[in-house]
PDB file of C-alpha atoms in Angstrom:
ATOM      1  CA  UNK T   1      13.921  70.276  13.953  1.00 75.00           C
ATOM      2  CA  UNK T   2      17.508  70.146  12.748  1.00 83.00           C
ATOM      3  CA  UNK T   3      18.326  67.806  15.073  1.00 82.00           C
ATOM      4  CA  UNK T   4      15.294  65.520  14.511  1.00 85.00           C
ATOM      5  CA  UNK T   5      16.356  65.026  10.932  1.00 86.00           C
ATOM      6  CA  UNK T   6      20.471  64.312  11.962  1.00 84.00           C
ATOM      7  CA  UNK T   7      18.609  61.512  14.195  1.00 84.00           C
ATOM      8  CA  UNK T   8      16.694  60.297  11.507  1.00 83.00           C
ATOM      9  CA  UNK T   9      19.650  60.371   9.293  1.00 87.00           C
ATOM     10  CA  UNK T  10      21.798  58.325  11.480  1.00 89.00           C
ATOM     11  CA  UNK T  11      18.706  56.168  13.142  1.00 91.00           C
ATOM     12  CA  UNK T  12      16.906  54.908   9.758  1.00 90.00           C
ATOM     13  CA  UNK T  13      20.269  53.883   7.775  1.00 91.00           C
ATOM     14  CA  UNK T  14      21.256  51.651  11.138  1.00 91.00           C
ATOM     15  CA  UNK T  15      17.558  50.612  11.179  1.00 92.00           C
ATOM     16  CA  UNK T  16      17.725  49.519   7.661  1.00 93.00           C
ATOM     17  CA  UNK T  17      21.074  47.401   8.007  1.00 93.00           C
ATOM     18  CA  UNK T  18      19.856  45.592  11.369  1.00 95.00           C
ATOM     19  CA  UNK T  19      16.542  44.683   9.595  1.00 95.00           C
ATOM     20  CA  UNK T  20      18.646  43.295   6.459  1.00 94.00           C
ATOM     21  CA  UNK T  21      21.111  41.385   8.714  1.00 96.00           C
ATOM     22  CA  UNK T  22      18.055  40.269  10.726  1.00 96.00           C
ATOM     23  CA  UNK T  23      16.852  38.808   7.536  1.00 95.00           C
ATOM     24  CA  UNK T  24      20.234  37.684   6.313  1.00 96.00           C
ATOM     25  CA  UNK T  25      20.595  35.770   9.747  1.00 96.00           C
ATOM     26  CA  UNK T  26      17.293  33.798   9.605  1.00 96.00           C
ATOM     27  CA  UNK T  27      17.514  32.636   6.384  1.00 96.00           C
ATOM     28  CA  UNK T  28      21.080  31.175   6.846  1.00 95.00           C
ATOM     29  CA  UNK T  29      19.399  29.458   9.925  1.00 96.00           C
ATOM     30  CA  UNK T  30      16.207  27.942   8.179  1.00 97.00           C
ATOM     31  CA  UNK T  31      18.810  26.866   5.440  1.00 96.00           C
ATOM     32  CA  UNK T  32      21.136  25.768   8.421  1.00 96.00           C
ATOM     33  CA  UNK T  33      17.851  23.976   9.658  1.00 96.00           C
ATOM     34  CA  UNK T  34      16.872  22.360   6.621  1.00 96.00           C
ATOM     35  CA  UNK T  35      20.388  21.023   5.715  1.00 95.00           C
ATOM     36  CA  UNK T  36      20.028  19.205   8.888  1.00 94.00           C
ATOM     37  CA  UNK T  37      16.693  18.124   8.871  1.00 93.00           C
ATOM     38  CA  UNK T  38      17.716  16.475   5.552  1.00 92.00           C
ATOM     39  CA  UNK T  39      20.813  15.088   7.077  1.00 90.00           C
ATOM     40  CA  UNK T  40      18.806  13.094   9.722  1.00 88.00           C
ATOM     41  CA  UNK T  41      16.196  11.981   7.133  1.00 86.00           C
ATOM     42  CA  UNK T  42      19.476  10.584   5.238  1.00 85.00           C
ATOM     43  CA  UNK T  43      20.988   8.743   8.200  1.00 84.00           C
ATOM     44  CA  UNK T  44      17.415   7.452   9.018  1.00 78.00           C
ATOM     45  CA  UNK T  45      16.974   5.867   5.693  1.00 77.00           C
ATOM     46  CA  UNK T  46      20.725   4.695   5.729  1.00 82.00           C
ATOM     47  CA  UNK T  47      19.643   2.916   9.405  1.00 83.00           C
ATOM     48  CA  UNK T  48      16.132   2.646   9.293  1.00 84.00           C
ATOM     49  CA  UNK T  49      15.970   0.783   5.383  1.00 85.00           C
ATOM     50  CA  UNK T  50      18.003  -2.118   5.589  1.00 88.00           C
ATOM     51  CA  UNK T  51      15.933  -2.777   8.553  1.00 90.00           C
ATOM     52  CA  UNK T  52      12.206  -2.534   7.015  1.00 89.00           C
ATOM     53  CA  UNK T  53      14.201  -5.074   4.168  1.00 91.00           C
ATOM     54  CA  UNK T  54      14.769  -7.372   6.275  1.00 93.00           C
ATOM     55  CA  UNK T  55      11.136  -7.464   7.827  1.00 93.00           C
ATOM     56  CA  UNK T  56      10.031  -7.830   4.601  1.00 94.00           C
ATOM     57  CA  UNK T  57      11.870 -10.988   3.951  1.00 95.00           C
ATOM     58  CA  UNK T  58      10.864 -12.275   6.975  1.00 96.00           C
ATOM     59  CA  UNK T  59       7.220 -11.626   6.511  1.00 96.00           C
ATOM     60  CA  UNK T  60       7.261 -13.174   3.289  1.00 96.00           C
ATOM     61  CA  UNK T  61       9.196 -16.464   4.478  1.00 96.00           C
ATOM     62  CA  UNK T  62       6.654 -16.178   7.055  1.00 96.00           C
ATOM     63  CA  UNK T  63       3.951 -16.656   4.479  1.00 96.00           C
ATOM     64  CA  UNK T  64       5.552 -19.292   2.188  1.00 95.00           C
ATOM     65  CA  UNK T  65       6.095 -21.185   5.287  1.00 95.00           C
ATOM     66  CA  UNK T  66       2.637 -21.131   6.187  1.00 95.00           C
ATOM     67  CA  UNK T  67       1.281 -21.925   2.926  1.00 93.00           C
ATOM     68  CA  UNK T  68      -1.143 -25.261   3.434  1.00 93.00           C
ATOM     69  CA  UNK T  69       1.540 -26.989   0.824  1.00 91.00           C
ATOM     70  CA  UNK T  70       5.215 -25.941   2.199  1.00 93.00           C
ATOM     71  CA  UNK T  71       3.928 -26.467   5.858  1.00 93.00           C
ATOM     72  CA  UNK T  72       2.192 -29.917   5.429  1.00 93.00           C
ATOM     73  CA  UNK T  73       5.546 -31.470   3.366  1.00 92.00           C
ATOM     74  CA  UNK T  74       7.547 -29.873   5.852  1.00 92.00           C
ATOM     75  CA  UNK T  75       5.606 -31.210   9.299  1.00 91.00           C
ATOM     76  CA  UNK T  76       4.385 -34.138   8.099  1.00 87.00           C
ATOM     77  CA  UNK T  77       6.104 -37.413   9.240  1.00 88.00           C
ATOM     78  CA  UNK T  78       4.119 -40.762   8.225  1.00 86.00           C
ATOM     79  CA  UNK T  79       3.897 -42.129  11.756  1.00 91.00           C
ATOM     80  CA  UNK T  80       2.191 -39.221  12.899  1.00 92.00           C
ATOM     81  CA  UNK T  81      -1.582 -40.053  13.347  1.00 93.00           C
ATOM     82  CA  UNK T  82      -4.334 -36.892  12.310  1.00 93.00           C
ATOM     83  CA  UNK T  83      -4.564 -35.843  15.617  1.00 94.00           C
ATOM     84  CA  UNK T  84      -0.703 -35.075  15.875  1.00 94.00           C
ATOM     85  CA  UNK T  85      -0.387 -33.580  12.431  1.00 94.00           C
ATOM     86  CA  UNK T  86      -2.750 -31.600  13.058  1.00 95.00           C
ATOM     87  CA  UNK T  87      -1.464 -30.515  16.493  1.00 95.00           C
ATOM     88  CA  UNK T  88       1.759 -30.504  14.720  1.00 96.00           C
ATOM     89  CA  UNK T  89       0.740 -28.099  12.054  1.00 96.00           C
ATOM     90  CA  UNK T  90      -1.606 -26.075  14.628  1.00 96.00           C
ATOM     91  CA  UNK T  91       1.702 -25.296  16.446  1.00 96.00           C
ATOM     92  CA  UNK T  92       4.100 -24.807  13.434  1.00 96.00           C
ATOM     93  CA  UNK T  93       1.710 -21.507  12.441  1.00 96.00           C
ATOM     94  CA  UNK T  94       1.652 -20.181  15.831  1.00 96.00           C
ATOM     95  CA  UNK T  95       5.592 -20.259  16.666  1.00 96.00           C
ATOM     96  CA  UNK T  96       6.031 -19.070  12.495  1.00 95.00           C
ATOM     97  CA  UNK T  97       3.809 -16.088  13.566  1.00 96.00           C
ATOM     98  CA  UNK T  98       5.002 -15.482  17.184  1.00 95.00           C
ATOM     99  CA  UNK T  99       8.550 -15.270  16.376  1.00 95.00           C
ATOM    100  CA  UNK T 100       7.986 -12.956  13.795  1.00 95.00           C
ATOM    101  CA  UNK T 101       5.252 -10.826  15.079  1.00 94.00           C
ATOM    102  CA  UNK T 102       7.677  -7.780  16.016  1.00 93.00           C
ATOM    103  CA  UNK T 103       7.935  -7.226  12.207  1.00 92.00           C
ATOM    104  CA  UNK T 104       4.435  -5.221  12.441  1.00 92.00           C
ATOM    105  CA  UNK T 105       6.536  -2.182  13.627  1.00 92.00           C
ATOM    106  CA  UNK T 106       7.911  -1.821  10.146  1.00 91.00           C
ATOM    107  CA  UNK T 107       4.915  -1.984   8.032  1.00 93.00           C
ATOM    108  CA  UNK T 108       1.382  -0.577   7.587  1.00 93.00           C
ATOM    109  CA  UNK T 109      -1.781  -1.545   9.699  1.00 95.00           C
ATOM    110  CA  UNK T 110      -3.683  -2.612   6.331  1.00 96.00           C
ATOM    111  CA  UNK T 111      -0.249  -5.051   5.735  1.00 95.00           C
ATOM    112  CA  UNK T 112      -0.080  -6.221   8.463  1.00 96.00           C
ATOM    113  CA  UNK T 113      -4.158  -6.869   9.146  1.00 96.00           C
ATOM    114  CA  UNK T 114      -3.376  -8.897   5.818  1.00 96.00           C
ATOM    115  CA  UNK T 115      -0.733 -10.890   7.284  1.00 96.00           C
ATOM    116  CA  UNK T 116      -2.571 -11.880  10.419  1.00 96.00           C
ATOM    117  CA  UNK T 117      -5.545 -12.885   8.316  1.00 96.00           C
ATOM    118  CA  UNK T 118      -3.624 -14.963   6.113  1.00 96.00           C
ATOM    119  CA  UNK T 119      -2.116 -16.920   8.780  1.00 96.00           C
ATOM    120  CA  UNK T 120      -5.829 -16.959  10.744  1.00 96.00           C
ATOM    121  CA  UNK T 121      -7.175 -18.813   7.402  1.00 95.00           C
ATOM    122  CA  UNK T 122      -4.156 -21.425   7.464  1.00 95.00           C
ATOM    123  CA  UNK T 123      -5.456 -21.896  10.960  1.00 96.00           C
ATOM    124  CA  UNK T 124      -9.212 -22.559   9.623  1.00 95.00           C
ATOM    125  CA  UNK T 125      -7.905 -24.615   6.822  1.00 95.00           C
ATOM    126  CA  UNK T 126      -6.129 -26.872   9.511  1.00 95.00           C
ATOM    127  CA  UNK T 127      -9.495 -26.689  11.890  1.00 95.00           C
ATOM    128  CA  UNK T 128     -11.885 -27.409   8.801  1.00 94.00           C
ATOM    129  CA  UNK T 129      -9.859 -30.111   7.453  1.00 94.00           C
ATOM    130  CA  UNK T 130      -9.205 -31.688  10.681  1.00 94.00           C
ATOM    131  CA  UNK T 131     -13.245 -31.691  11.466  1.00 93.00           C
ATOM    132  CA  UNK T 132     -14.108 -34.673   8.611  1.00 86.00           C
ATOM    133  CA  UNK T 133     -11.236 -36.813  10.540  1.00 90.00           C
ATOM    134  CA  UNK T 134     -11.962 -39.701  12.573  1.00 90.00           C
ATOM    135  CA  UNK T 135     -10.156 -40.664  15.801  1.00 88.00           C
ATOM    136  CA  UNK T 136      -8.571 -43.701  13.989  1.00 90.00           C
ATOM    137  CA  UNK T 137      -7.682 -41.330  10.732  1.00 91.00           C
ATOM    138  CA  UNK T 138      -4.027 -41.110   9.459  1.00 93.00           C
ATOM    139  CA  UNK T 139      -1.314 -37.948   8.930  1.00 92.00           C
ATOM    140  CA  UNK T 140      -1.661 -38.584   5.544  1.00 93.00           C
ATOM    141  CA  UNK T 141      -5.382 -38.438   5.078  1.00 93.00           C
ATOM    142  CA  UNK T 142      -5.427 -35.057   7.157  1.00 93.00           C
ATOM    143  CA  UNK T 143      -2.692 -34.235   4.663  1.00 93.00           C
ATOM    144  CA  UNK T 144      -4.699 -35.103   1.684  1.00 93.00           C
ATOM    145  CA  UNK T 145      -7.222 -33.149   3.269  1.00 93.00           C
ATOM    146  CA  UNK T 146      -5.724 -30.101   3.464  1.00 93.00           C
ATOM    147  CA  UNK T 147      -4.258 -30.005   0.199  1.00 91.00           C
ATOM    148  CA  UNK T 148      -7.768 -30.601  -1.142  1.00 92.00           C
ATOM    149  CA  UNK T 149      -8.848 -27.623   0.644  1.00 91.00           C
ATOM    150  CA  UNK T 150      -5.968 -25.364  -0.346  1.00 90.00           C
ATOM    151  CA  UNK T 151      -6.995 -26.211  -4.119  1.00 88.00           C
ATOM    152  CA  UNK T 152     -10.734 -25.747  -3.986  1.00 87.00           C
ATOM    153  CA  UNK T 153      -9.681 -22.385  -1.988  1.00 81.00           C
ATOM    154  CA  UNK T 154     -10.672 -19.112  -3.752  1.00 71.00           C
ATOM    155  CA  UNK T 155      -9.310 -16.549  -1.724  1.00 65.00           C
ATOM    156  CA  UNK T 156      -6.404 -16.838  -1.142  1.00 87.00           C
ATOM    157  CA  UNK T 157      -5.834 -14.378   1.784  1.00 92.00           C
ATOM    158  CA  UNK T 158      -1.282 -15.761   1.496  1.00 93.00           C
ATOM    159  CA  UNK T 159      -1.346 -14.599  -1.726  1.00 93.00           C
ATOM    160  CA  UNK T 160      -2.943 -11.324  -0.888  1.00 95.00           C
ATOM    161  CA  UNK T 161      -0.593 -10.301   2.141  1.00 95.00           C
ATOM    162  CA  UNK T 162       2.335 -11.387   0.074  1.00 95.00           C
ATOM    163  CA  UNK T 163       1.218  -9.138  -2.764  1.00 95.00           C
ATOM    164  CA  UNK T 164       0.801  -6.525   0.099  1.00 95.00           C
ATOM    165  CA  UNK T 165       4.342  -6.949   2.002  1.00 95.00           C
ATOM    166  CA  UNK T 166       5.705  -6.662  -1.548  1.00 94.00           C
ATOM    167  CA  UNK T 167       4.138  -3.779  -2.442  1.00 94.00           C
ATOM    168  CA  UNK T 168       4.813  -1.855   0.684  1.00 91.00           C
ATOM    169  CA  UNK T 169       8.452  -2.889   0.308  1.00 91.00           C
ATOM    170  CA  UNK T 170       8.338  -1.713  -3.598  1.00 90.00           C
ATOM    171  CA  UNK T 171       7.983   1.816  -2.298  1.00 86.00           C
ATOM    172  CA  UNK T 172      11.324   2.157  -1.005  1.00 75.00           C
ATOM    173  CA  UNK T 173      13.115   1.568  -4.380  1.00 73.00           C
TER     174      UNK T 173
END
């Protein structure tokens, strides 16, 4: 009995001090763990943020360049008959969107779903506007056109993703 209390003595003291460095030791490594984790999240942002800015400011030159206005005054040359402007502006929206169609990486679904719609309405702007032309109509008229369009326009789906690629950008700062 004596020397079941001597072991108990010695046994529950050591007991005691491995189960508080046991404790000591894993809290140093979740704050060791944390530290880091916050480290990364830090070097991320410092990487990662310039990055998403910049596909932002793409995006949105995307969209002013698209817009019915910008893209017609930019495109339109006054030999070009309405069936070249309007191949002319039919090709402008594609290459504006393929060459910047990586940017969806850096931005929601819902922004990006936005952005593709807006430049899929530029496209049926073009299409509609195009459809009252004759064979023997001018740039110009298909220019008038579309400008007529763009005004009588409610919904303006540019407007919307802009608002959108702005708003998702807003929530880094």
């Amino acid at each position: 009995m004596d020397f079941i209390t001597d072991l108990l003595k010695i046994i529950l003291p050591a007991g005691l001090v491995i189960y508080g460095m046991y404790l000591t030791i894993m809290s140093f490594l979740k704050k060791e763990r944390e530290k880091m984790l916050v480290d990364i999240k830090t070097q991320n942002t410092q990487t990662i943020l310039p990055i998403r800015l910049q596909a932002g400011e793409r995006l949105c030159l995307l969209l002013e360049r698209i817009t019915p206005n910008n893209l017609v005054r930019r495109v339109n040359n006054p030999e070009y008959s309405a069936r070249d402007l309007y191949s002319q502006l039919l090709f402008e929206v594609r290459e504006e969107f393929n060459h910047n169609l990586s940017q969806q990486v850096y931005f929601s679904d819902e922004t990006w779903e936005s952005v593709r719609r807006a430049t899929e309405s530029v496209i049926t702007l073009v299409n509609t506007a195009m459809q009252d032309m004759t064979p023997e109509s001018r740039g110009i008229d298909l220019a008038k056109k579309i400008f007529q369009l763009s005004l009588d326009q409610k919904n303006d789906a540019i407007q919307y993703a802009l608002k959108n690629v702005k708003d998702e950008i807003r929530i880094f700062f």
